[in-house]
XYZ file of C-alpha atoms in Angstrom:
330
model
C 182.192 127.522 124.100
C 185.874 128.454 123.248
C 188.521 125.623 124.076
C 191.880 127.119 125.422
C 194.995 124.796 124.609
C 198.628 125.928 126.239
C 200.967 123.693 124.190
C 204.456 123.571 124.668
C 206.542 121.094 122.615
C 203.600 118.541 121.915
C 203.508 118.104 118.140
C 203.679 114.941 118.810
C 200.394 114.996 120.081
C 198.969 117.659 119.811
C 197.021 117.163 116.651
C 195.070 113.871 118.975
C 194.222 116.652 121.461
C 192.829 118.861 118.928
C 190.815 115.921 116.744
C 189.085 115.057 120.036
C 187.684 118.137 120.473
C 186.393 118.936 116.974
C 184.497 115.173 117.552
C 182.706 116.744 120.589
C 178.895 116.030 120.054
C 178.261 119.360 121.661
C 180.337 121.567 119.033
C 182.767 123.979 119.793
C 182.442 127.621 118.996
C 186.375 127.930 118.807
C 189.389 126.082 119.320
C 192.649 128.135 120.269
C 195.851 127.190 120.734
C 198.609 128.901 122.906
C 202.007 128.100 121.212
C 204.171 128.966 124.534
C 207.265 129.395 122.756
C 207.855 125.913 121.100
C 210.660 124.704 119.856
C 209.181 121.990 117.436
C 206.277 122.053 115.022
C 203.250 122.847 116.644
C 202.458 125.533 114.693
C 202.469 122.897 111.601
C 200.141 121.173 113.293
C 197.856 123.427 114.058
C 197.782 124.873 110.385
C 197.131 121.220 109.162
C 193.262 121.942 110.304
C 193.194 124.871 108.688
C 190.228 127.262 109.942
C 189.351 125.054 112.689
C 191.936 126.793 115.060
C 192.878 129.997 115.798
C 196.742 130.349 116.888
C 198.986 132.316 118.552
C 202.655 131.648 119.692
C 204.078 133.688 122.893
C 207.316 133.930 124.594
C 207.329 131.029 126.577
C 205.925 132.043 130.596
C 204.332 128.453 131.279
C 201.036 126.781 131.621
C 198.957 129.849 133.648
C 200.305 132.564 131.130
C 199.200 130.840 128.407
C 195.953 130.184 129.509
C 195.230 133.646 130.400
C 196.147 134.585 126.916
C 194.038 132.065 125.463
C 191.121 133.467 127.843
C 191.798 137.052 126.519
C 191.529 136.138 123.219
C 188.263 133.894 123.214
C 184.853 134.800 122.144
C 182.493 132.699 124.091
C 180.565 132.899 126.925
C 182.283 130.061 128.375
C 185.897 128.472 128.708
C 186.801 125.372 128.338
C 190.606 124.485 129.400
C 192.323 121.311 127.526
C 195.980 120.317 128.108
C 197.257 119.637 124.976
C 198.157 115.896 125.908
C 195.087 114.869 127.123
C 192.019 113.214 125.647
C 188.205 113.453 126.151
C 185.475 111.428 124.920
C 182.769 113.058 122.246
C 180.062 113.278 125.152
C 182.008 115.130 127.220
C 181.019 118.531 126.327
C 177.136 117.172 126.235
C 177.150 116.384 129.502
C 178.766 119.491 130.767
C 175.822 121.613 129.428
C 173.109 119.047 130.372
C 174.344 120.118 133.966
C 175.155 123.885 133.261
C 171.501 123.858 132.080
C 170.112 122.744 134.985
C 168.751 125.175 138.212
C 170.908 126.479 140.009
C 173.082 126.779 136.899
C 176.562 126.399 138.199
C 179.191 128.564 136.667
C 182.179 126.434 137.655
C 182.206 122.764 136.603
C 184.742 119.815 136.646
C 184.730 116.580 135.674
C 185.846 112.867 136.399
C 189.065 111.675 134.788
C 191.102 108.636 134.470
C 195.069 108.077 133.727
C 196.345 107.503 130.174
C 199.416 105.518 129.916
C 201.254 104.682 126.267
C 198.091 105.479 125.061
C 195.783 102.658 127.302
C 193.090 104.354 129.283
C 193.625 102.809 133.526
C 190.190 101.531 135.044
C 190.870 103.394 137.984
C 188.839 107.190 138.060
C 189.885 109.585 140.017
C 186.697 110.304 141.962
C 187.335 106.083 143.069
C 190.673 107.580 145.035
C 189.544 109.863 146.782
C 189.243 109.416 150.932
C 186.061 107.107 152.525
C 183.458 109.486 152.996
C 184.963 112.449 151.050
C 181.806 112.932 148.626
C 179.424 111.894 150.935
C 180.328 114.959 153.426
C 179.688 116.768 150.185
C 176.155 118.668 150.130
C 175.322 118.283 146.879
C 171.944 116.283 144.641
C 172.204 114.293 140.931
C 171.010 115.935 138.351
C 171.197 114.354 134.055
C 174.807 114.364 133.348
C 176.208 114.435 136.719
C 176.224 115.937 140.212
C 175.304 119.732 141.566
C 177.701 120.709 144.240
C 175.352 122.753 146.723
C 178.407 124.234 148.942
C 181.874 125.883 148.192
C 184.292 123.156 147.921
C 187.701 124.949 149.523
C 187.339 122.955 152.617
C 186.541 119.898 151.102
C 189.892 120.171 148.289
C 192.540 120.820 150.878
C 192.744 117.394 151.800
C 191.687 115.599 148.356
C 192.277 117.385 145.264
C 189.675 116.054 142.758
C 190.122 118.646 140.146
C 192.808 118.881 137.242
C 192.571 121.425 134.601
C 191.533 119.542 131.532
C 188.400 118.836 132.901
C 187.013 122.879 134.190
C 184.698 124.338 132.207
C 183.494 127.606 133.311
C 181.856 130.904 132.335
C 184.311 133.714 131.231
C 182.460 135.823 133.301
C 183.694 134.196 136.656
C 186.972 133.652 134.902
C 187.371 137.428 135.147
C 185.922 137.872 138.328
C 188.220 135.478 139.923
C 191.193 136.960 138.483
C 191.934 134.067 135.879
C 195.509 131.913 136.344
C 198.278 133.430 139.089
C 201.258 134.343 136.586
C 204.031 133.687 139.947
C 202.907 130.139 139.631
C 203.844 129.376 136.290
C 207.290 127.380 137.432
C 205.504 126.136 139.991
C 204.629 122.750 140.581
C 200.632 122.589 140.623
C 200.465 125.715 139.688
C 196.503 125.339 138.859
C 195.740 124.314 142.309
C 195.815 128.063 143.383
C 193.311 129.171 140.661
C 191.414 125.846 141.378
C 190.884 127.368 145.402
C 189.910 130.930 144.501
C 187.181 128.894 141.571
C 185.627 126.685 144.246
C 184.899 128.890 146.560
C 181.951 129.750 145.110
C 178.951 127.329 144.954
C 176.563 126.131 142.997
C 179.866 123.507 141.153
C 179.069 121.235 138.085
C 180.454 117.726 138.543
C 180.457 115.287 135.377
C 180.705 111.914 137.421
C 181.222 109.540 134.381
C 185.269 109.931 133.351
C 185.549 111.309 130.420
C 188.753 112.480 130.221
C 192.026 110.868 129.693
C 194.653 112.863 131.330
C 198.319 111.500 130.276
C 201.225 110.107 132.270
C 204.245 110.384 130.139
C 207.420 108.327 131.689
C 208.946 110.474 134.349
C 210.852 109.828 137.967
C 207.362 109.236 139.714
C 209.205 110.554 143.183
C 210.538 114.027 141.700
C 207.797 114.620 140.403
C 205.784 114.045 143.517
C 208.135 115.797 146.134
C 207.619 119.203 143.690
C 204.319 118.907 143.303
C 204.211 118.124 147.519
C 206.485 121.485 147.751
C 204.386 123.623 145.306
C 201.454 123.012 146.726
C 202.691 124.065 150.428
C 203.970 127.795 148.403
C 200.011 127.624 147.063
C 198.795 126.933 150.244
C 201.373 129.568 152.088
C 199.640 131.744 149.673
C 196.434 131.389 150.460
C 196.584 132.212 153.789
C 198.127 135.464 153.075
C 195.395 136.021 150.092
C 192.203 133.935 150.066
C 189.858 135.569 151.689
C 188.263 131.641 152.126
C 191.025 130.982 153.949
C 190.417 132.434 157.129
C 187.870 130.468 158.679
C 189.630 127.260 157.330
C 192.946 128.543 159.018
C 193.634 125.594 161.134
C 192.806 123.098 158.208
C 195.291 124.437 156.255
C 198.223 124.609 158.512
C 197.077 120.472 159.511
C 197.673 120.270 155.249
C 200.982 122.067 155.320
C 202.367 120.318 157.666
C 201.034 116.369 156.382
C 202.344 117.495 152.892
C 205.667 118.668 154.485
C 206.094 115.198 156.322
C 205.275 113.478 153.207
C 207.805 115.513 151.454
C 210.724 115.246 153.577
C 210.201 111.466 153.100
C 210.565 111.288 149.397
C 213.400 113.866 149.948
C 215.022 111.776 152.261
C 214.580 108.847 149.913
C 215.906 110.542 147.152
C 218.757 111.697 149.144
C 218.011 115.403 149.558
C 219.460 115.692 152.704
C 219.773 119.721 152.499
C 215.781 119.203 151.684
C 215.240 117.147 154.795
C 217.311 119.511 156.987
C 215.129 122.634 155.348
C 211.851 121.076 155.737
C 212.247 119.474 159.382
C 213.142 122.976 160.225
C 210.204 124.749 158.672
C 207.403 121.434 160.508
C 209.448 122.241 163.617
C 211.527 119.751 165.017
C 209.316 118.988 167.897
C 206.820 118.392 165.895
C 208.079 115.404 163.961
C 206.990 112.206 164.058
C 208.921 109.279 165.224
C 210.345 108.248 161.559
C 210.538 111.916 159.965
C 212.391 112.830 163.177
C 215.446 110.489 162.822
C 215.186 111.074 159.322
C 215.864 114.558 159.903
C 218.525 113.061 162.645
C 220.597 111.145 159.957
C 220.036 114.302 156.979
C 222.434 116.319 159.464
C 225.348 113.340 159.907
C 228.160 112.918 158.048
C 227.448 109.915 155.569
C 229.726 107.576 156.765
C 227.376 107.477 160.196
C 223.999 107.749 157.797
C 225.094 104.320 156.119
C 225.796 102.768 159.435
C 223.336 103.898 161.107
C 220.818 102.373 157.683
C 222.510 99.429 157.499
C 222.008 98.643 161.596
C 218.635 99.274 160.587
C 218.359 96.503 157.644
C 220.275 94.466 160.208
C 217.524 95.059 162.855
C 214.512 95.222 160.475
C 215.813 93.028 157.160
C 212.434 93.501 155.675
C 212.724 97.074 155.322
C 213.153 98.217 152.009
C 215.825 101.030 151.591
C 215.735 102.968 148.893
C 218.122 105.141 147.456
C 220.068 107.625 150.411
C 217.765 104.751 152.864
C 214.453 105.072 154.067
C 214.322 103.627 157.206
């Protein structure tokens, strides 16, 4: 098992990461860290556990670059990919084998997680947000350690993505065959999500159900962040439909997604008073296909802003329950 760690500018933290995989029950064959052009001390860190870790530092290129280099250089039979702020309890790696061990031996496997903030661990798992019915629809049987996912799951992750990168562990062989992390993506917003499709379109999948991971949420402008990762997941799924060869027979699934994650972005856009944003994204749903709320959204995004403000403030007249946020959200 060789554990791949992009870093970028997480001294700070970085030695946590790195300590919680050295306590895995199920050891690690090799630790290596991907220095993506830091500007602080990570290397400093890293040499503080001496032999433990192997290290290499790289021009910075972003999360997918990194990874692939980290892939390159490994020496196991299997990858396992940690984000260097994120946590996982000693079992973790235990559990992952117990169900890589098991007939049909998936190749692919992913695990529960649950948010991290200032260092508190939320009760809330993933897997618990995900849609009524989602892994019920899910052909799949329980097996010691977790779940075996019986079907491809490209259909099933459009709608509810599950899957974040500190919790794949998979064979290097299907690393390779797959094509390992899309370089284009690196400055893109959920960039793993493409690498994530072409992975999961292959069945048997490993699921560890119990969270055992602890992926971080450092303070950040929760809206920005979610209108780019809204937008780079529409270029990912753009993508796919030029490139997945899955993608064809889900064709008319993904163009539904595009278009919900396009109305949900041209909300926060509006909200945040993108009105350029707006104006680009109503154009690329088509108008006529707007709902009732997006489409005088859209309306007000091409108005001077002296008529926006009256138009938002006849609206909190109207409706003086409605919350407005920043550029109004009526």
């Amino acid at each position: 098992m060789s554990a791949v760690v992009p870093s970028y500018n997480r001294a700070d933290i970085l030695g946590e990461t790195i300590a919680c995989l050295i306590a895995q029950i199920e050891p690690v064959h090799e630790i290596i860290v991907v220095d993506d052009g830091s500007k602080d001390a990570t290397a400093e860190v890293v040499a503080g556990f001496g032999g433990k870790v192997r290290y290499r530092r790289i021009e910075n290129g972003g999360a997918p670059v990194a990874r692939n280099v980290g892939a390159e250089m490994a020496t196991g039979d299997w990858l396992w990919f940690c984000d260097s702020d994120d946590l996982w309890k000693p079992h973790f790696l235990a559990s992952v084998r117990a169900i890589a061990e098991t007939p049909p031996h998936p190749q692919f496997l992913f695990g529960n997680f649950r948010l991290v903030r200032e260092g508190i661990w939320e009760p809330a798992t993933k897997f618990e947000t995900a849609p009524k019915g989602f892994w019920e629809n899910i052909r799949s049987r329980k097996v010691s350690g977790g779940t075996i996912v019986l079907e491809p799951l490209y259909r099933h992750i459009l709608s509810f993505q599950p899957i974040f990168p500190s919790t794949i562990v998979m064979r290097k062989s299907l690393f390779d065959s797959v094509g390992g992390f899309d370089a284009k993506f690196a400055r893109t917003a959920s960039e793993d999500f493409e690498f994530t499709l072409r992975c999961v379109a292959h069945a048997p999948i490993g699921v560890v159900d119990e969270a055992l991971v602890g992926v971080r949420r450092h303070k950040s402008n929760y809206s920005a962040n979610q209108l780019a990762n809204l937008l780079g997941e529409v270029r990912i799924l753009r993508h796919a439909q030029r490139h997945h060869a899955a993608a064809v027979q889900f064709a008319g699934e993904i163009e539904a997604d595009i278009r919900r994650r396009n109305l949900e972005a041209l909300g926060l856009a509006f909200s945040d008073g993108r009105y350029e944003l707006v104006r680009s994204l109503a154009d690329d749903i088509g108008r006529s296909n707007l709902d009732g709320r997006s489409r005088l959204k859209a309306f007000l995004a091409s108005r001077p802003e002296a008529i926006r403000r009256s138009v938002l403030a006849l609206i909190r007249w109207v409706r003086p329950g409605e919350s407005v946020r920043k550029g109004g959200k009526p």
